[in-house]
């Protein structure tokens, strides 16, 4: 029982540290974040943080990998689902992304700001080219509109989905607060796929 309790405590402490690290890295960026800042955010002492993660770099790499998986992981199961139509995939991608980002609104800012300084990390983590270019989704886009590069539609889809979260600090006060912001994002679950479908039909 004691071993189980210790394992649960270790897991709880690790998760608390990673959550705190995500907050600090998002606010300050990797370069300006200090391990002391992360320890204070987590409510633990610096020695305990170093015991679990040894270095800021190791902690950052773990947090970044998990954030990348969370941000882009919702794509993979949908992209290669042979049982769904292109239109159904558009609905699922948008719904999955917005649902996830409403729970983790700082995720795009954290990942994209740090990816700029190390773009290979994203490509290596996702094997992005293989996942996208060989996916059922891209093949369906090509079959629908072989006169336009399919990535135009993908970029529009992701841009319309991600941008409102990246711009949330500016948009939310204009929209009228958190409740109105969330209401509009829920509406976009239906609107965005509709806009993309109209683009696919436009000559």
mmCIF file with all atom_site columns, C-alpha atoms in Angstrom:
data_model
loop_
_atom_site.group_PDB
_atom_site.id
_atom_site.type_symbol
_atom_site.label_atom_id
_atom_site.label_alt_id
_atom_site.label_comp_id
_atom_site.label_asym_id
_atom_site.label_entity_id
_atom_site.label_seq_id
_atom_site.pdbx_PDB_ins_code
_atom_site.Cartn_x
_atom_site.Cartn_y
_atom_site.Cartn_z
_atom_site.occupancy
_atom_site.B_iso_or_equiv
_atom_site.pdbx_formal_charge
_atom_site.auth_seq_id
_atom_site.auth_comp_id
_atom_site.auth_asym_id
_atom_site.auth_atom_id
_atom_site.pdbx_PDB_model_num
ATOM 1   C CA . UNK A 1 1   ? 0.000   0.000  0.000   1.00 0.00 ? 1   UNK A CA 1
ATOM 2   C CA . UNK A 1 2   ? 2.847   2.373  0.881   1.00 0.00 ? 2   UNK A CA 1
ATOM 3   C CA . UNK A 1 3   ? 4.441   1.831  -2.539  1.00 0.00 ? 3   UNK A CA 1
ATOM 4   C CA . UNK A 1 4   ? 1.133   2.516  -4.306  1.00 0.00 ? 4   UNK A CA 1
ATOM 5   C CA . UNK A 1 5   ? 0.614   5.683  -2.267  1.00 0.00 ? 5   UNK A CA 1
ATOM 6   C CA . UNK A 1 6   ? 4.142   6.877  -3.086  1.00 0.00 ? 6   UNK A CA 1
ATOM 7   C CA . UNK A 1 7   ? 3.652   6.163  -6.797  1.00 0.00 ? 7   UNK A CA 1
ATOM 8   C CA . UNK A 1 8   ? 0.391   8.121  -6.777  1.00 0.00 ? 8   UNK A CA 1
ATOM 9   C CA . UNK A 1 9   ? 2.091   10.990 -4.931  1.00 0.00 ? 9   UNK A CA 1
ATOM 10  C CA . UNK A 1 10  ? 4.968   10.985 -7.429  1.00 0.00 ? 10  UNK A CA 1
ATOM 11  C CA . UNK A 1 11  ? 2.533   11.077 -10.347 1.00 0.00 ? 11  UNK A CA 1
ATOM 12  C CA . UNK A 1 12  ? 0.528   13.868 -8.732  1.00 0.00 ? 12  UNK A CA 1
ATOM 13  C CA . UNK A 1 13  ? 3.666   15.914 -8.082  1.00 0.00 ? 13  UNK A CA 1
ATOM 14  C CA . UNK A 1 14  ? 4.967   15.383 -11.618 1.00 0.00 ? 14  UNK A CA 1
ATOM 15  C CA . UNK A 1 15  ? 1.651   16.486 -13.105 1.00 0.00 ? 15  UNK A CA 1
ATOM 16  C CA . UNK A 1 16  ? 1.571   19.535 -10.839 1.00 0.00 ? 16  UNK A CA 1
ATOM 17  C CA . UNK A 1 17  ? 5.091   20.497 -11.954 1.00 0.00 ? 17  UNK A CA 1
ATOM 18  C CA . UNK A 1 18  ? 4.282   19.991 -15.640 1.00 0.00 ? 18  UNK A CA 1
ATOM 19  C CA . UNK A 1 19  ? 1.102   22.052 -15.341 1.00 0.00 ? 19  UNK A CA 1
ATOM 20  C CA . UNK A 1 20  ? 3.014   24.837 -13.610 1.00 0.00 ? 20  UNK A CA 1
ATOM 21  C CA . UNK A 1 21  ? 5.772   24.658 -16.224 1.00 0.00 ? 21  UNK A CA 1
ATOM 22  C CA . UNK A 1 22  ? 3.218   25.031 -19.009 1.00 0.00 ? 22  UNK A CA 1
ATOM 23  C CA . UNK A 1 23  ? 1.853   28.185 -17.360 1.00 0.00 ? 23  UNK A CA 1
ATOM 24  C CA . UNK A 1 24  ? 5.290   29.722 -16.820 1.00 0.00 ? 24  UNK A CA 1
ATOM 25  C CA . UNK A 1 25  ? 6.631   28.801 -20.266 1.00 0.00 ? 25  UNK A CA 1
ATOM 26  C CA . UNK A 1 26  ? 3.500   30.271 -21.865 1.00 0.00 ? 26  UNK A CA 1
ATOM 27  C CA . UNK A 1 27  ? 3.844   33.543 -19.953 1.00 0.00 ? 27  UNK A CA 1
ATOM 28  C CA . UNK A 1 28  ? 7.607   33.993 -20.206 1.00 0.00 ? 28  UNK A CA 1
ATOM 29  C CA . UNK A 1 29  ? 8.866   31.743 -22.984 1.00 0.00 ? 29  UNK A CA 1
ATOM 30  C CA . UNK A 1 30  ? 11.601  29.157 -22.522 1.00 0.00 ? 30  UNK A CA 1
ATOM 31  C CA . UNK A 1 31  ? 14.458  31.677 -22.443 1.00 0.00 ? 31  UNK A CA 1
ATOM 32  C CA . UNK A 1 32  ? 13.019  33.872 -19.694 1.00 0.00 ? 32  UNK A CA 1
ATOM 33  C CA . UNK A 1 33  ? 11.480  31.140 -17.548 1.00 0.00 ? 33  UNK A CA 1
ATOM 34  C CA . UNK A 1 34  ? 13.419  30.064 -14.453 1.00 0.00 ? 34  UNK A CA 1
ATOM 35  C CA . UNK A 1 35  ? 13.075  26.779 -12.620 1.00 0.00 ? 35  UNK A CA 1
ATOM 36  C CA . UNK A 1 36  ? 12.480  28.842 -9.477  1.00 0.00 ? 36  UNK A CA 1
ATOM 37  C CA . UNK A 1 37  ? 9.456   30.440 -11.171 1.00 0.00 ? 37  UNK A CA 1
ATOM 38  C CA . UNK A 1 38  ? 8.081   26.994 -12.015 1.00 0.00 ? 38  UNK A CA 1
ATOM 39  C CA . UNK A 1 39  ? 8.641   25.714 -8.470  1.00 0.00 ? 39  UNK A CA 1
ATOM 40  C CA . UNK A 1 40  ? 6.794   28.730 -7.040  1.00 0.00 ? 40  UNK A CA 1
ATOM 41  C CA . UNK A 1 41  ? 3.904   28.253 -9.490  1.00 0.00 ? 41  UNK A CA 1
ATOM 42  C CA . UNK A 1 42  ? 3.682   24.566 -8.485  1.00 0.00 ? 42  UNK A CA 1
ATOM 43  C CA . UNK A 1 43  ? 3.870   25.387 -4.775  1.00 0.00 ? 43  UNK A CA 1
ATOM 44  C CA . UNK A 1 44  ? 6.944   23.227 -4.169  1.00 0.00 ? 44  UNK A CA 1
ATOM 45  C CA . UNK A 1 45  ? 10.583  23.891 -3.368  1.00 0.00 ? 45  UNK A CA 1
ATOM 46  C CA . UNK A 1 46  ? 13.278  24.053 -6.031  1.00 0.00 ? 46  UNK A CA 1
ATOM 47  C CA . UNK A 1 47  ? 15.047  20.941 -4.755  1.00 0.00 ? 47  UNK A CA 1
ATOM 48  C CA . UNK A 1 48  ? 11.915  18.840 -5.303  1.00 0.00 ? 48  UNK A CA 1
ATOM 49  C CA . UNK A 1 49  ? 11.521  20.140 -8.853  1.00 0.00 ? 49  UNK A CA 1
ATOM 50  C CA . UNK A 1 50  ? 15.144  19.271 -9.605  1.00 0.00 ? 50  UNK A CA 1
ATOM 51  C CA . UNK A 1 51  ? 14.632  15.814 -8.094  1.00 0.00 ? 51  UNK A CA 1
ATOM 52  C CA . UNK A 1 52  ? 11.864  15.045 -10.595 1.00 0.00 ? 52  UNK A CA 1
ATOM 53  C CA . UNK A 1 53  ? 13.154  16.747 -13.734 1.00 0.00 ? 53  UNK A CA 1
ATOM 54  C CA . UNK A 1 54  ? 16.866  17.581 -13.231 1.00 0.00 ? 54  UNK A CA 1
ATOM 55  C CA . UNK A 1 55  ? 16.908  20.533 -15.630 1.00 0.00 ? 55  UNK A CA 1
ATOM 56  C CA . UNK A 1 56  ? 14.735  23.195 -17.212 1.00 0.00 ? 56  UNK A CA 1
ATOM 57  C CA . UNK A 1 57  ? 15.558  21.817 -20.664 1.00 0.00 ? 57  UNK A CA 1
ATOM 58  C CA . UNK A 1 58  ? 14.380  18.304 -19.786 1.00 0.00 ? 58  UNK A CA 1
ATOM 59  C CA . UNK A 1 59  ? 11.164  19.641 -18.255 1.00 0.00 ? 59  UNK A CA 1
ATOM 60  C CA . UNK A 1 60  ? 10.529  21.886 -21.250 1.00 0.00 ? 60  UNK A CA 1
ATOM 61  C CA . UNK A 1 61  ? 11.042  19.047 -23.738 1.00 0.00 ? 61  UNK A CA 1
ATOM 62  C CA . UNK A 1 62  ? 8.585   16.824 -21.860 1.00 0.00 ? 62  UNK A CA 1
ATOM 63  C CA . UNK A 1 63  ? 5.971   19.570 -21.569 1.00 0.00 ? 63  UNK A CA 1
ATOM 64  C CA . UNK A 1 64  ? 6.425   20.610 -25.192 1.00 0.00 ? 64  UNK A CA 1
ATOM 65  C CA . UNK A 1 65  ? 6.080   17.032 -26.474 1.00 0.00 ? 65  UNK A CA 1
ATOM 66  C CA . UNK A 1 66  ? 2.858   16.570 -24.501 1.00 0.00 ? 66  UNK A CA 1
ATOM 67  C CA . UNK A 1 67  ? 1.466   19.907 -25.716 1.00 0.00 ? 67  UNK A CA 1
ATOM 68  C CA . UNK A 1 68  ? 2.296   19.094 -29.351 1.00 0.00 ? 68  UNK A CA 1
ATOM 69  C CA . UNK A 1 69  ? 0.615   15.709 -29.022 1.00 0.00 ? 69  UNK A CA 1
ATOM 70  C CA . UNK A 1 70  ? -2.450  17.365 -27.518 1.00 0.00 ? 70  UNK A CA 1
ATOM 71  C CA . UNK A 1 71  ? -2.612  20.179 -30.096 1.00 0.00 ? 71  UNK A CA 1
ATOM 72  C CA . UNK A 1 72  ? -2.136  18.050 -33.188 1.00 0.00 ? 72  UNK A CA 1
ATOM 73  C CA . UNK A 1 73  ? -3.095  14.621 -31.895 1.00 0.00 ? 73  UNK A CA 1
ATOM 74  C CA . UNK A 1 74  ? -6.778  15.279 -32.540 1.00 0.00 ? 74  UNK A CA 1
ATOM 75  C CA . UNK A 1 75  ? -5.995  15.304 -36.260 1.00 0.00 ? 75  UNK A CA 1
ATOM 76  C CA . UNK A 1 76  ? -4.414  11.887 -36.744 1.00 0.00 ? 76  UNK A CA 1
ATOM 77  C CA . UNK A 1 77  ? -7.400  9.595  -35.999 1.00 0.00 ? 77  UNK A CA 1
ATOM 78  C CA . UNK A 1 78  ? -9.681  11.658 -38.231 1.00 0.00 ? 78  UNK A CA 1
ATOM 79  C CA . UNK A 1 79  ? -7.282  12.125 -41.152 1.00 0.00 ? 79  UNK A CA 1
ATOM 80  C CA . UNK A 1 80  ? -6.953  8.410  -41.826 1.00 0.00 ? 80  UNK A CA 1
ATOM 81  C CA . UNK A 1 81  ? -10.469 7.250  -41.031 1.00 0.00 ? 81  UNK A CA 1
ATOM 82  C CA . UNK A 1 82  ? -11.542 5.412  -44.182 1.00 0.00 ? 82  UNK A CA 1
ATOM 83  C CA . UNK A 1 83  ? -15.111 5.020  -42.933 1.00 0.00 ? 83  UNK A CA 1
ATOM 84  C CA . UNK A 1 84  ? -15.961 8.746  -43.014 1.00 0.00 ? 84  UNK A CA 1
ATOM 85  C CA . UNK A 1 85  ? -16.552 11.106 -45.919 1.00 0.00 ? 85  UNK A CA 1
ATOM 86  C CA . UNK A 1 86  ? -14.600 14.299 -46.515 1.00 0.00 ? 86  UNK A CA 1
ATOM 87  C CA . UNK A 1 87  ? -17.522 16.338 -45.217 1.00 0.00 ? 87  UNK A CA 1
ATOM 88  C CA . UNK A 1 88  ? -17.720 14.252 -42.031 1.00 0.00 ? 88  UNK A CA 1
ATOM 89  C CA . UNK A 1 89  ? -13.987 14.699 -41.481 1.00 0.00 ? 89  UNK A CA 1
ATOM 90  C CA . UNK A 1 90  ? -14.338 18.477 -41.729 1.00 0.00 ? 90  UNK A CA 1
ATOM 91  C CA . UNK A 1 91  ? -17.076 18.351 -39.077 1.00 0.00 ? 91  UNK A CA 1
ATOM 92  C CA . UNK A 1 92  ? -15.038 16.104 -36.767 1.00 0.00 ? 92  UNK A CA 1
ATOM 93  C CA . UNK A 1 93  ? -11.763 18.016 -37.060 1.00 0.00 ? 93  UNK A CA 1
ATOM 94  C CA . UNK A 1 94  ? -13.452 21.317 -36.250 1.00 0.00 ? 94  UNK A CA 1
ATOM 95  C CA . UNK A 1 95  ? -15.533 19.924 -33.398 1.00 0.00 ? 95  UNK A CA 1
ATOM 96  C CA . UNK A 1 96  ? -12.614 18.029 -31.842 1.00 0.00 ? 96  UNK A CA 1
ATOM 97  C CA . UNK A 1 97  ? -10.252 20.989 -32.073 1.00 0.00 ? 97  UNK A CA 1
ATOM 98  C CA . UNK A 1 98  ? -12.611 23.600 -30.668 1.00 0.00 ? 98  UNK A CA 1
ATOM 99  C CA . UNK A 1 99  ? -13.745 21.301 -27.835 1.00 0.00 ? 99  UNK A CA 1
ATOM 100 C CA . UNK A 1 100 ? -10.128 20.610 -26.872 1.00 0.00 ? 100 UNK A CA 1
ATOM 101 C CA . UNK A 1 101 ? -9.018  24.242 -27.184 1.00 0.00 ? 101 UNK A CA 1
ATOM 102 C CA . UNK A 1 102 ? -11.889 25.521 -25.054 1.00 0.00 ? 102 UNK A CA 1
ATOM 103 C CA . UNK A 1 103 ? -10.436 23.328 -22.297 1.00 0.00 ? 103 UNK A CA 1
ATOM 104 C CA . UNK A 1 104 ? -6.823  24.377 -23.046 1.00 0.00 ? 104 UNK A CA 1
ATOM 105 C CA . UNK A 1 105 ? -7.021  27.880 -24.586 1.00 0.00 ? 105 UNK A CA 1
ATOM 106 C CA . UNK A 1 106 ? -3.338  28.746 -24.019 1.00 0.00 ? 106 UNK A CA 1
ATOM 107 C CA . UNK A 1 107 ? -2.140  25.668 -25.881 1.00 0.00 ? 107 UNK A CA 1
ATOM 108 C CA . UNK A 1 108 ? -1.737  27.190 -29.380 1.00 0.00 ? 108 UNK A CA 1
ATOM 109 C CA . UNK A 1 109 ? 0.187   30.216 -28.081 1.00 0.00 ? 109 UNK A CA 1
ATOM 110 C CA . UNK A 1 110 ? 2.555   28.036 -26.064 1.00 0.00 ? 110 UNK A CA 1
ATOM 111 C CA . UNK A 1 111 ? 3.291   25.572 -28.853 1.00 0.00 ? 111 UNK A CA 1
ATOM 112 C CA . UNK A 1 112 ? 3.436   27.990 -31.775 1.00 0.00 ? 112 UNK A CA 1
ATOM 113 C CA . UNK A 1 113 ? 5.590   30.592 -30.022 1.00 0.00 ? 113 UNK A CA 1
ATOM 114 C CA . UNK A 1 114 ? 8.215   28.011 -29.096 1.00 0.00 ? 114 UNK A CA 1
ATOM 115 C CA . UNK A 1 115 ? 7.991   26.137 -32.401 1.00 0.00 ? 115 UNK A CA 1
ATOM 116 C CA . UNK A 1 116 ? 9.202   29.285 -34.163 1.00 0.00 ? 116 UNK A CA 1
ATOM 117 C CA . UNK A 1 117 ? 12.587  28.879 -32.503 1.00 0.00 ? 117 UNK A CA 1
ATOM 118 C CA . UNK A 1 118 ? 12.784  25.125 -33.144 1.00 0.00 ? 118 UNK A CA 1
ATOM 119 C CA . UNK A 1 119 ? 10.568  24.125 -36.102 1.00 0.00 ? 119 UNK A CA 1
ATOM 120 C CA . UNK A 1 120 ? 12.232  20.722 -36.481 1.00 0.00 ? 120 UNK A CA 1
ATOM 121 C CA . UNK A 1 121 ? 10.770  19.655 -33.141 1.00 0.00 ? 121 UNK A CA 1
ATOM 122 C CA . UNK A 1 122 ? 7.250   19.817 -34.536 1.00 0.00 ? 122 UNK A CA 1
ATOM 123 C CA . UNK A 1 123 ? 8.107   18.098 -37.806 1.00 0.00 ? 123 UNK A CA 1
ATOM 124 C CA . UNK A 1 124 ? 10.027  15.336 -36.060 1.00 0.00 ? 124 UNK A CA 1
ATOM 125 C CA . UNK A 1 125 ? 7.367   14.826 -33.419 1.00 0.00 ? 125 UNK A CA 1
ATOM 126 C CA . UNK A 1 126 ? 4.522   14.510 -35.865 1.00 0.00 ? 126 UNK A CA 1
ATOM 127 C CA . UNK A 1 127 ? 6.293   13.160 -38.917 1.00 0.00 ? 127 UNK A CA 1
ATOM 128 C CA . UNK A 1 128 ? 4.041   15.838 -40.379 1.00 0.00 ? 128 UNK A CA 1
ATOM 129 C CA . UNK A 1 129 ? 4.741   15.335 -44.062 1.00 0.00 ? 129 UNK A CA 1
ATOM 130 C CA . UNK A 1 130 ? 3.963   11.610 -43.993 1.00 0.00 ? 130 UNK A CA 1
ATOM 131 C CA . UNK A 1 131 ? 0.874   12.005 -41.799 1.00 0.00 ? 131 UNK A CA 1
ATOM 132 C CA . UNK A 1 132 ? -0.624  14.693 -43.992 1.00 0.00 ? 132 UNK A CA 1
ATOM 133 C CA . UNK A 1 133 ? 0.381   13.997 -47.571 1.00 0.00 ? 133 UNK A CA 1
ATOM 134 C CA . UNK A 1 134 ? -0.466  10.290 -47.376 1.00 0.00 ? 134 UNK A CA 1
ATOM 135 C CA . UNK A 1 135 ? -3.664  10.683 -45.369 1.00 0.00 ? 135 UNK A CA 1
ATOM 136 C CA . UNK A 1 136 ? -7.117  9.639  -46.523 1.00 0.00 ? 136 UNK A CA 1
ATOM 137 C CA . UNK A 1 137 ? -8.252  13.218 -45.863 1.00 0.00 ? 137 UNK A CA 1
ATOM 138 C CA . UNK A 1 138 ? -5.779  14.724 -48.348 1.00 0.00 ? 138 UNK A CA 1
ATOM 139 C CA . UNK A 1 139 ? -6.651  12.100 -50.946 1.00 0.00 ? 139 UNK A CA 1
ATOM 140 C CA . UNK A 1 140 ? -10.334 12.953 -50.524 1.00 0.00 ? 140 UNK A CA 1
ATOM 141 C CA . UNK A 1 141 ? -9.560  16.650 -50.941 1.00 0.00 ? 141 UNK A CA 1
ATOM 142 C CA . UNK A 1 142 ? -7.627  15.904 -54.135 1.00 0.00 ? 142 UNK A CA 1
ATOM 143 C CA . UNK A 1 143 ? -10.489 13.836 -55.489 1.00 0.00 ? 143 UNK A CA 1
ATOM 144 C CA . UNK A 1 144 ? -12.920 16.658 -54.747 1.00 0.00 ? 144 UNK A CA 1
ATOM 145 C CA . UNK A 1 145 ? -10.796 19.497 -56.129 1.00 0.00 ? 145 UNK A CA 1
ATOM 146 C CA . UNK A 1 146 ? -7.748  18.342 -58.088 1.00 0.00 ? 146 UNK A CA 1
ATOM 147 C CA . UNK A 1 147 ? -7.284  21.852 -59.526 1.00 0.00 ? 147 UNK A CA 1
ATOM 148 C CA . UNK A 1 148 ? -6.308  23.369 -56.162 1.00 0.00 ? 148 UNK A CA 1
ATOM 149 C CA . UNK A 1 149 ? -3.549  22.218 -53.816 1.00 0.00 ? 149 UNK A CA 1
ATOM 150 C CA . UNK A 1 150 ? -5.285  20.450 -50.891 1.00 0.00 ? 150 UNK A CA 1
ATOM 151 C CA . UNK A 1 151 ? -3.186  22.289 -48.330 1.00 0.00 ? 151 UNK A CA 1
ATOM 152 C CA . UNK A 1 152 ? -5.079  25.498 -49.136 1.00 0.00 ? 152 UNK A CA 1
ATOM 153 C CA . UNK A 1 153 ? -8.194  23.916 -47.634 1.00 0.00 ? 153 UNK A CA 1
ATOM 154 C CA . UNK A 1 154 ? -6.269  22.455 -44.696 1.00 0.00 ? 154 UNK A CA 1
ATOM 155 C CA . UNK A 1 155 ? -4.616  25.807 -43.916 1.00 0.00 ? 155 UNK A CA 1
ATOM 156 C CA . UNK A 1 156 ? -7.976  27.574 -44.087 1.00 0.00 ? 156 UNK A CA 1
ATOM 157 C CA . UNK A 1 157 ? -9.541  24.973 -41.800 1.00 0.00 ? 157 UNK A CA 1
ATOM 158 C CA . UNK A 1 158 ? -6.782  25.144 -39.190 1.00 0.00 ? 158 UNK A CA 1
ATOM 159 C CA . UNK A 1 159 ? -6.413  28.909 -39.470 1.00 0.00 ? 159 UNK A CA 1
ATOM 160 C CA . UNK A 1 160 ? -10.109 29.563 -38.874 1.00 0.00 ? 160 UNK A CA 1
ATOM 161 C CA . UNK A 1 161 ? -10.075 27.115 -35.967 1.00 0.00 ? 161 UNK A CA 1
ATOM 162 C CA . UNK A 1 162 ? -6.834  28.127 -34.230 1.00 0.00 ? 162 UNK A CA 1
ATOM 163 C CA . UNK A 1 163 ? -6.687  31.882 -34.785 1.00 0.00 ? 163 UNK A CA 1
ATOM 164 C CA . UNK A 1 164 ? -9.551  32.837 -32.422 1.00 0.00 ? 164 UNK A CA 1
ATOM 165 C CA . UNK A 1 165 ? -7.670  31.090 -29.596 1.00 0.00 ? 165 UNK A CA 1
ATOM 166 C CA . UNK A 1 166 ? -4.347  32.715 -30.469 1.00 0.00 ? 166 UNK A CA 1
ATOM 167 C CA . UNK A 1 167 ? -6.103  36.104 -30.559 1.00 0.00 ? 167 UNK A CA 1
ATOM 168 C CA . UNK A 1 168 ? -8.301  35.415 -27.511 1.00 0.00 ? 168 UNK A CA 1
ATOM 169 C CA . UNK A 1 169 ? -6.726  38.138 -25.316 1.00 0.00 ? 169 UNK A CA 1
ATOM 170 C CA . UNK A 1 170 ? -7.759  40.712 -27.942 1.00 0.00 ? 170 UNK A CA 1
ATOM 171 C CA . UNK A 1 171 ? -11.051 39.174 -29.063 1.00 0.00 ? 171 UNK A CA 1
ATOM 172 C CA . UNK A 1 172 ? -12.608 38.262 -25.720 1.00 0.00 ? 172 UNK A CA 1
ATOM 173 C CA . UNK A 1 173 ? -12.991 41.839 -24.372 1.00 0.00 ? 173 UNK A CA 1
ATOM 174 C CA . UNK A 1 174 ? -14.385 42.989 -27.732 1.00 0.00 ? 174 UNK A CA 1
ATOM 175 C CA . UNK A 1 175 ? -16.856 40.092 -27.891 1.00 0.00 ? 175 UNK A CA 1
ATOM 176 C CA . UNK A 1 176 ? -18.062 40.807 -24.370 1.00 0.00 ? 176 UNK A CA 1
ATOM 177 C CA . UNK A 1 177 ? -16.407 38.393 -21.956 1.00 0.00 ? 177 UNK A CA 1
ATOM 178 C CA . UNK A 1 178 ? -15.760 34.687 -21.514 1.00 0.00 ? 178 UNK A CA 1
ATOM 179 C CA . UNK A 1 179 ? -19.357 33.491 -21.838 1.00 0.00 ? 179 UNK A CA 1
ATOM 180 C CA . UNK A 1 180 ? -19.900 35.265 -25.156 1.00 0.00 ? 180 UNK A CA 1
ATOM 181 C CA . UNK A 1 181 ? -16.518 34.091 -26.413 1.00 0.00 ? 181 UNK A CA 1
ATOM 182 C CA . UNK A 1 182 ? -17.358 30.460 -25.632 1.00 0.00 ? 182 UNK A CA 1
ATOM 183 C CA . UNK A 1 183 ? -20.795 30.825 -27.220 1.00 0.00 ? 183 UNK A CA 1
ATOM 184 C CA . UNK A 1 184 ? -19.233 32.106 -30.449 1.00 0.00 ? 184 UNK A CA 1
ATOM 185 C CA . UNK A 1 185 ? -16.650 29.321 -30.474 1.00 0.00 ? 185 UNK A CA 1
ATOM 186 C CA . UNK A 1 186 ? -19.426 26.748 -30.064 1.00 0.00 ? 186 UNK A CA 1
ATOM 187 C CA . UNK A 1 187 ? -21.192 28.312 -33.046 1.00 0.00 ? 187 UNK A CA 1
ATOM 188 C CA . UNK A 1 188 ? -17.995 28.049 -35.092 1.00 0.00 ? 188 UNK A CA 1
ATOM 189 C CA . UNK A 1 189 ? -18.124 24.259 -34.747 1.00 0.00 ? 189 UNK A CA 1
ATOM 190 C CA . UNK A 1 190 ? -20.922 24.374 -37.320 1.00 0.00 ? 190 UNK A CA 1
ATOM 191 C CA . UNK A 1 191 ? -19.911 27.468 -39.269 1.00 0.00 ? 191 UNK A CA 1
ATOM 192 C CA . UNK A 1 192 ? -16.303 26.579 -40.134 1.00 0.00 ? 192 UNK A CA 1
ATOM 193 C CA . UNK A 1 193 ? -17.044 23.230 -41.840 1.00 0.00 ? 193 UNK A CA 1
ATOM 194 C CA . UNK A 1 194 ? -19.816 24.971 -43.776 1.00 0.00 ? 194 UNK A CA 1
ATOM 195 C CA . UNK A 1 195 ? -17.429 27.652 -45.016 1.00 0.00 ? 195 UNK A CA 1
ATOM 196 C CA . UNK A 1 196 ? -14.851 25.063 -46.093 1.00 0.00 ? 196 UNK A CA 1
ATOM 197 C CA . UNK A 1 197 ? -17.521 23.046 -47.901 1.00 0.00 ? 197 UNK A CA 1
ATOM 198 C CA . UNK A 1 198 ? -18.570 26.187 -49.779 1.00 0.00 ? 198 UNK A CA 1
ATOM 199 C CA . UNK A 1 199 ? -14.942 26.792 -50.775 1.00 0.00 ? 199 UNK A CA 1
ATOM 200 C CA . UNK A 1 200 ? -14.756 23.259 -52.120 1.00 0.00 ? 200 UNK A CA 1
ATOM 201 C CA . UNK A 1 201 ? -17.770 23.936 -54.333 1.00 0.00 ? 201 UNK A CA 1
ATOM 202 C CA . UNK A 1 202 ? -16.594 27.344 -55.588 1.00 0.00 ? 202 UNK A CA 1
ATOM 203 C CA . UNK A 1 203 ? -15.195 27.305 -59.113 1.00 0.00 ? 203 UNK A CA 1
#
